[in-house]
Short mmCIF file of C-alpha atoms in Angstrom, two decimals:
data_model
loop_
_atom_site.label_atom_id
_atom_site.label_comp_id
_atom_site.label_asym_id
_atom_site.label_seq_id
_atom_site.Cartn_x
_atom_site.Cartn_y
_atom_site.Cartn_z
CA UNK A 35 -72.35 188.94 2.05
CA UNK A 36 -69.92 185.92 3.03
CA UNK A 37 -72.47 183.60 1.86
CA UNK A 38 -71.60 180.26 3.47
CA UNK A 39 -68.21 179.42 4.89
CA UNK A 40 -65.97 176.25 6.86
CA UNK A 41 -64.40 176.40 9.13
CA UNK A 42 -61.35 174.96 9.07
CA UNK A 43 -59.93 174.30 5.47
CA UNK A 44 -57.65 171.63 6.46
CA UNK A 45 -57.27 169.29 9.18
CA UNK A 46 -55.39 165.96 10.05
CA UNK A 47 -56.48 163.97 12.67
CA UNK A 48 -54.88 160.83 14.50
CA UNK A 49 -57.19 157.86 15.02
CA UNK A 50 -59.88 158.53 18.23
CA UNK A 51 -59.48 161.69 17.67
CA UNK A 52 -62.13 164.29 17.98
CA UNK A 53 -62.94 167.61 15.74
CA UNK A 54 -66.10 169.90 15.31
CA UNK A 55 -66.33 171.72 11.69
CA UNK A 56 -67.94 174.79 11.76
CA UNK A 57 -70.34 176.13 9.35
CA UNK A 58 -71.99 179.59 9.01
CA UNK A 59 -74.21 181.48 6.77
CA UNK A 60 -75.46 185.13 6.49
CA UNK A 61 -78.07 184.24 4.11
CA UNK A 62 -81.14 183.74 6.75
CA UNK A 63 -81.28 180.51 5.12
CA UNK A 64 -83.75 177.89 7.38
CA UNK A 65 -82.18 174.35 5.59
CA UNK A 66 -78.36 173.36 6.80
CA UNK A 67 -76.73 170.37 5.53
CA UNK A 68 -73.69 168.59 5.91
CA UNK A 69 -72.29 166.26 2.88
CA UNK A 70 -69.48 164.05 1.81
CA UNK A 71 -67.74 164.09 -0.86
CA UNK A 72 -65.46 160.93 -1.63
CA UNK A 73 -63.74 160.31 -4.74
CA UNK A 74 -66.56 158.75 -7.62
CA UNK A 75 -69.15 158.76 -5.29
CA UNK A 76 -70.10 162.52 -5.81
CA UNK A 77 -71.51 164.20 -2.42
CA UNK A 78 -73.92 162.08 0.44
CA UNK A 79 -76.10 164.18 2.97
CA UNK A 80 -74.65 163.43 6.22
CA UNK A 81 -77.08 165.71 8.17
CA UNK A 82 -79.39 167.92 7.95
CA UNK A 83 -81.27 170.81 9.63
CA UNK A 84 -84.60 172.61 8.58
CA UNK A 85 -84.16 175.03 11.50
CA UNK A 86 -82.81 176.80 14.74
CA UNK A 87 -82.68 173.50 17.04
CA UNK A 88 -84.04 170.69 14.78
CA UNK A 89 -81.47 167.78 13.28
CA UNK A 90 -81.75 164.62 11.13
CA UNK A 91 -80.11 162.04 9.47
CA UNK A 92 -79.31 162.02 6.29
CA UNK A 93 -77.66 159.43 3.88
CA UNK A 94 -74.45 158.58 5.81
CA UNK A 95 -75.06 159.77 9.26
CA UNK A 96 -72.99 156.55 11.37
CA UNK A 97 -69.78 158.42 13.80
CA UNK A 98 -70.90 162.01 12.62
CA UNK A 99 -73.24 164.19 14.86
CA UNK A 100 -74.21 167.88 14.70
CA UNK A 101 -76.17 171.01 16.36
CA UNK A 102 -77.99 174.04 14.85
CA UNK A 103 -78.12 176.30 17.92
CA UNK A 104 -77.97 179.08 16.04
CA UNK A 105 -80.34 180.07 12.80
CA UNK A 106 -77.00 180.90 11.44
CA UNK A 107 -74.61 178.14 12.16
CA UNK A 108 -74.50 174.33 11.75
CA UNK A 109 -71.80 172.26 13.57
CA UNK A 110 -70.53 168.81 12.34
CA UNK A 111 -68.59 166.32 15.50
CA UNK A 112 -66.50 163.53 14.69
CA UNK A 113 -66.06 161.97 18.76
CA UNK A 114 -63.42 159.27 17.69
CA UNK A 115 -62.10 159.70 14.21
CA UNK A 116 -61.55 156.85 11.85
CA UNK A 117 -59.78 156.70 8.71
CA UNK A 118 -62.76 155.93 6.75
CA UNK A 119 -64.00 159.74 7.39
CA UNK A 120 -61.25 160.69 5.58
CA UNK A 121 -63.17 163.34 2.72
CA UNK A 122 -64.20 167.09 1.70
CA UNK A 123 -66.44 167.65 3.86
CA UNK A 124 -68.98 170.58 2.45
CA UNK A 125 -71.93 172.32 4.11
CA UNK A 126 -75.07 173.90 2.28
CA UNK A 127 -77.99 176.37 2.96
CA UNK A 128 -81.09 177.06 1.46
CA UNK A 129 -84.08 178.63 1.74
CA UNK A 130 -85.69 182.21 2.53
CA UNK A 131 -88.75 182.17 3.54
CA UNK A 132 -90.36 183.79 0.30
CA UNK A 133 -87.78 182.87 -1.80
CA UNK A 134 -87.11 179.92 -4.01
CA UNK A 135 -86.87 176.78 -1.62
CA UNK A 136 -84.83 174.53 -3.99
CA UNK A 137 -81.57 176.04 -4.86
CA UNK A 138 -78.78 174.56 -2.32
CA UNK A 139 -75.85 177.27 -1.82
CA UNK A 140 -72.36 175.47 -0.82
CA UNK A 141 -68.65 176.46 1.82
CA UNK A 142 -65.47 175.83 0.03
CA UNK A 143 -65.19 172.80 1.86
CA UNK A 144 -62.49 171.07 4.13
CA UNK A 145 -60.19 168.70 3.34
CA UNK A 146 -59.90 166.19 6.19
CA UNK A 147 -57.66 163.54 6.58
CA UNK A 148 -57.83 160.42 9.55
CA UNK A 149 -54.43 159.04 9.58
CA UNK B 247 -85.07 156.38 -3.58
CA UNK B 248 -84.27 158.48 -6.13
CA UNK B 249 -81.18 157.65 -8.16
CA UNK B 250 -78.76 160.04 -10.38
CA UNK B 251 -76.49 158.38 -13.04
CA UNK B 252 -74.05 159.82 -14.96
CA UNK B 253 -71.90 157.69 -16.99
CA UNK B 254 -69.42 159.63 -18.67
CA UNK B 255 -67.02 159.99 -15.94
CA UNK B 256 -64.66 162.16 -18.64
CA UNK B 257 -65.24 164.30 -21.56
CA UNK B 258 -63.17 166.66 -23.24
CA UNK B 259 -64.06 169.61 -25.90
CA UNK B 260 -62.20 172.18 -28.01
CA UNK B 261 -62.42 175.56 -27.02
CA UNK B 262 -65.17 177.37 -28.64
CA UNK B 263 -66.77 174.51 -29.66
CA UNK B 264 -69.94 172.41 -27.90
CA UNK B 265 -70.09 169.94 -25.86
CA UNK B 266 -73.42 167.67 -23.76
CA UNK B 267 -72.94 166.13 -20.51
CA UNK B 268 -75.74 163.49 -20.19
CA UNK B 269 -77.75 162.69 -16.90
CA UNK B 270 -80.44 160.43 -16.20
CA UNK B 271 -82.10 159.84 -12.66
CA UNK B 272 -84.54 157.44 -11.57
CA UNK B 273 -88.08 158.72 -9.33
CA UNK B 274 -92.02 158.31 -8.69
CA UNK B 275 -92.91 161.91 -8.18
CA UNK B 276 -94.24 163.66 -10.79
CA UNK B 277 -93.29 167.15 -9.08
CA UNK B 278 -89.01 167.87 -8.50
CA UNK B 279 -86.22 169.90 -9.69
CA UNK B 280 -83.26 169.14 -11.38
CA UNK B 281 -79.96 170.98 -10.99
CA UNK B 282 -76.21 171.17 -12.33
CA UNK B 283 -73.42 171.95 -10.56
CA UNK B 284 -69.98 173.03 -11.52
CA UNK B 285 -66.52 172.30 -9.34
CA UNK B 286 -63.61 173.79 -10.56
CA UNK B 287 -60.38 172.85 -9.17
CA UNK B 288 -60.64 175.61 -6.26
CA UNK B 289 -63.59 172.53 -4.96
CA UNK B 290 -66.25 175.24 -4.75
CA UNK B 291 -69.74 173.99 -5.89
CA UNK B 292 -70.89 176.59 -8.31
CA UNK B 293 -74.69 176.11 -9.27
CA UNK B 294 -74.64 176.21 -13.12
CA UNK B 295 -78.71 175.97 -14.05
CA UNK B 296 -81.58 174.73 -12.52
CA UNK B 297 -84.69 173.26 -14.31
CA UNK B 298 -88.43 172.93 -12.53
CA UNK B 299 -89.90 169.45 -13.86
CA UNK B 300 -93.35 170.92 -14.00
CA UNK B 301 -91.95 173.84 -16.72
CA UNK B 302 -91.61 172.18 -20.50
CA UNK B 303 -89.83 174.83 -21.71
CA UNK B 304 -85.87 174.01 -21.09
CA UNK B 305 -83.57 176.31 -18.68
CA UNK B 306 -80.73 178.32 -19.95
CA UNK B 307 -78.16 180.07 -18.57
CA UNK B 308 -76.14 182.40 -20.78
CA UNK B 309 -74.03 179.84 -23.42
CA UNK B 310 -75.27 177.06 -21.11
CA UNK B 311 -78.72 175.07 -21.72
CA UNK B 312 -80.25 171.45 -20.86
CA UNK B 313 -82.05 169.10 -22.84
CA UNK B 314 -84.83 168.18 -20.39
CA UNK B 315 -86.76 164.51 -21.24
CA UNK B 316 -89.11 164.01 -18.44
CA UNK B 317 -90.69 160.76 -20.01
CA UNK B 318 -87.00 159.41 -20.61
CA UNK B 319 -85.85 161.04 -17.49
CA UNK B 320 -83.34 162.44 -19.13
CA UNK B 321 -81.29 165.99 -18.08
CA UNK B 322 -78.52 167.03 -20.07
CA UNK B 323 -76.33 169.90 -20.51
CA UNK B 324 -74.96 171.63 -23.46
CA UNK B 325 -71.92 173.82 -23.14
CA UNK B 326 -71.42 176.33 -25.98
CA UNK B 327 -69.04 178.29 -27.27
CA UNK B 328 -66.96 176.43 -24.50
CA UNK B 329 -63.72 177.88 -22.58
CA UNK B 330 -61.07 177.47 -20.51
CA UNK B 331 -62.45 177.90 -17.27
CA UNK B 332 -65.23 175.58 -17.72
CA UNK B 333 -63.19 172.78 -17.00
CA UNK B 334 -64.33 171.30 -13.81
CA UNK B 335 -65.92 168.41 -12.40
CA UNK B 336 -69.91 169.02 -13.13
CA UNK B 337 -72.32 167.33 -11.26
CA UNK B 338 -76.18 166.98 -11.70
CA UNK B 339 -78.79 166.70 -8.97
CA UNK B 340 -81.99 165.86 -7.72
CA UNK B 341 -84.76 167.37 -5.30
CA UNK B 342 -87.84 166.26 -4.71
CA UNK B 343 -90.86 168.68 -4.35
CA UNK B 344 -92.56 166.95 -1.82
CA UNK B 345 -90.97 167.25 1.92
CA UNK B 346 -88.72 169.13 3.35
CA UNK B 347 -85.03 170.54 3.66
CA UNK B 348 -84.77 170.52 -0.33
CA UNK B 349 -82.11 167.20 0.06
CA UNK B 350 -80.56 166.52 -3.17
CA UNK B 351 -79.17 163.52 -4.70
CA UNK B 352 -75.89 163.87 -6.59
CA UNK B 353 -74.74 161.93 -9.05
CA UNK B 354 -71.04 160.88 -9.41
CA UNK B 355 -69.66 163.86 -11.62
CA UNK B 356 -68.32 163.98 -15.35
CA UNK B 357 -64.69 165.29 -15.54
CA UNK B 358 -64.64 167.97 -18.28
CA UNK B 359 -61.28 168.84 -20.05
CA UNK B 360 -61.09 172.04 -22.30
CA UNK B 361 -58.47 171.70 -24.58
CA UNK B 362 -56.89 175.02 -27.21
#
């Protein structure tokens, strides 16, 4: 199992820019999510997904969007990048149905920077 | 909303010896789970131990335990027997039972060194 991964690592974008981060997991986990990590400020849900089709906001959800299309994957849009989106961006699954509902499993991450 | 706090932002401990990060967090439900996570240097968020507010007995996890105060709302984790590779940034976290999607609530991270 590949558990969760990001796609891409790294990225630098120019100002007005636009990306899509791709995340997938093999885990038949229902729950997606998105977060934010910035330095001190630990990680902030961006969005979230409890299933094939379904979105929401989360904590920080302002110039960010996503789609779940797919059970398995979870995209993340920046349409016009700014420099304040400059972050680690991670994304998270959980949740088997039967299994424990609580435990979040995390991607490596990806380091992007707005310049 | 539910609040995490950490406030040591650094700690460091000799090898072998022990070391407790301290957490506190901040809710109205009686029913939630609390969590740490580990980040080594490689950024990878490596869940550590989880703990089930309804259970009173604490979690542990091989030389790793918690201290769990529900009245105080208190969740901290001892390290013992520490080494080398458990320097990372650790992070606790917070889910409520009730709802859905499981969101969690970090809170901003102690930076432990491990030092020979």
């Amino acid at each position: 199992n590949a558990g969760v991964t990001q796609t891409p690592k790294f990225r630098v974008l120019k100002t007005g820019q636009s990306m899509t981060l791709l995340c997938a997991q093999d885990m038949n986990h229902e729950y997606m999510y998105w977060y934010r990590q910035d330095p001190g400020m630990g990680l902030r849900l961006i969005h979230y997904s409890v299933g094939e089709g379904t979105t929401a906001k989360g904590e920080v959800p302002d110039g960010y969007n996503v789609s779940r299309l797919k059970k398995q994957n979870f995209l993340l849009g920046l349409e016009s990048a700014a420099p304040s989106q400059t972050s680690v961006y991670f994304c998270a699954s959980s949740y088997s149905p039967g299994g424990p509902p609580d435990t979040q499993y995390f991607g490596p991450g990806t380091r992007l920077t707005v310049l | 909303a539910q609040t995490v706090t950490q406030s040591q932002p650094e700690m460091s401990v000799q090898e072998a010896e022990t070391v407790t990060l301290s957490c506190t967090y901040d809710t109205s439900e009686s029913d939630y789970y609390l969590f740490w996570y580990k980040q080594p240097p490689s950024r990878q968020m490596i869940l550590v131990i989880r703990q089930e507010a309804y259970k009173q007995q604490n979690a542990t996890e091989n030389r790793f335990s918690v201290n769990f105060q529900k009245a105080a709302k208190s969740f901290s984790l001892k390290i013992s027997d520490s080494q080398l590779g458990d320097a990372a940034m650790y992070f606790c976290a917070y889910r409520g039972y009730t709802g859905t999607a499981s969101k969690l609530t970090f809170g901003t991270g102690t930076r432990l060194q491990v030092t020979l």
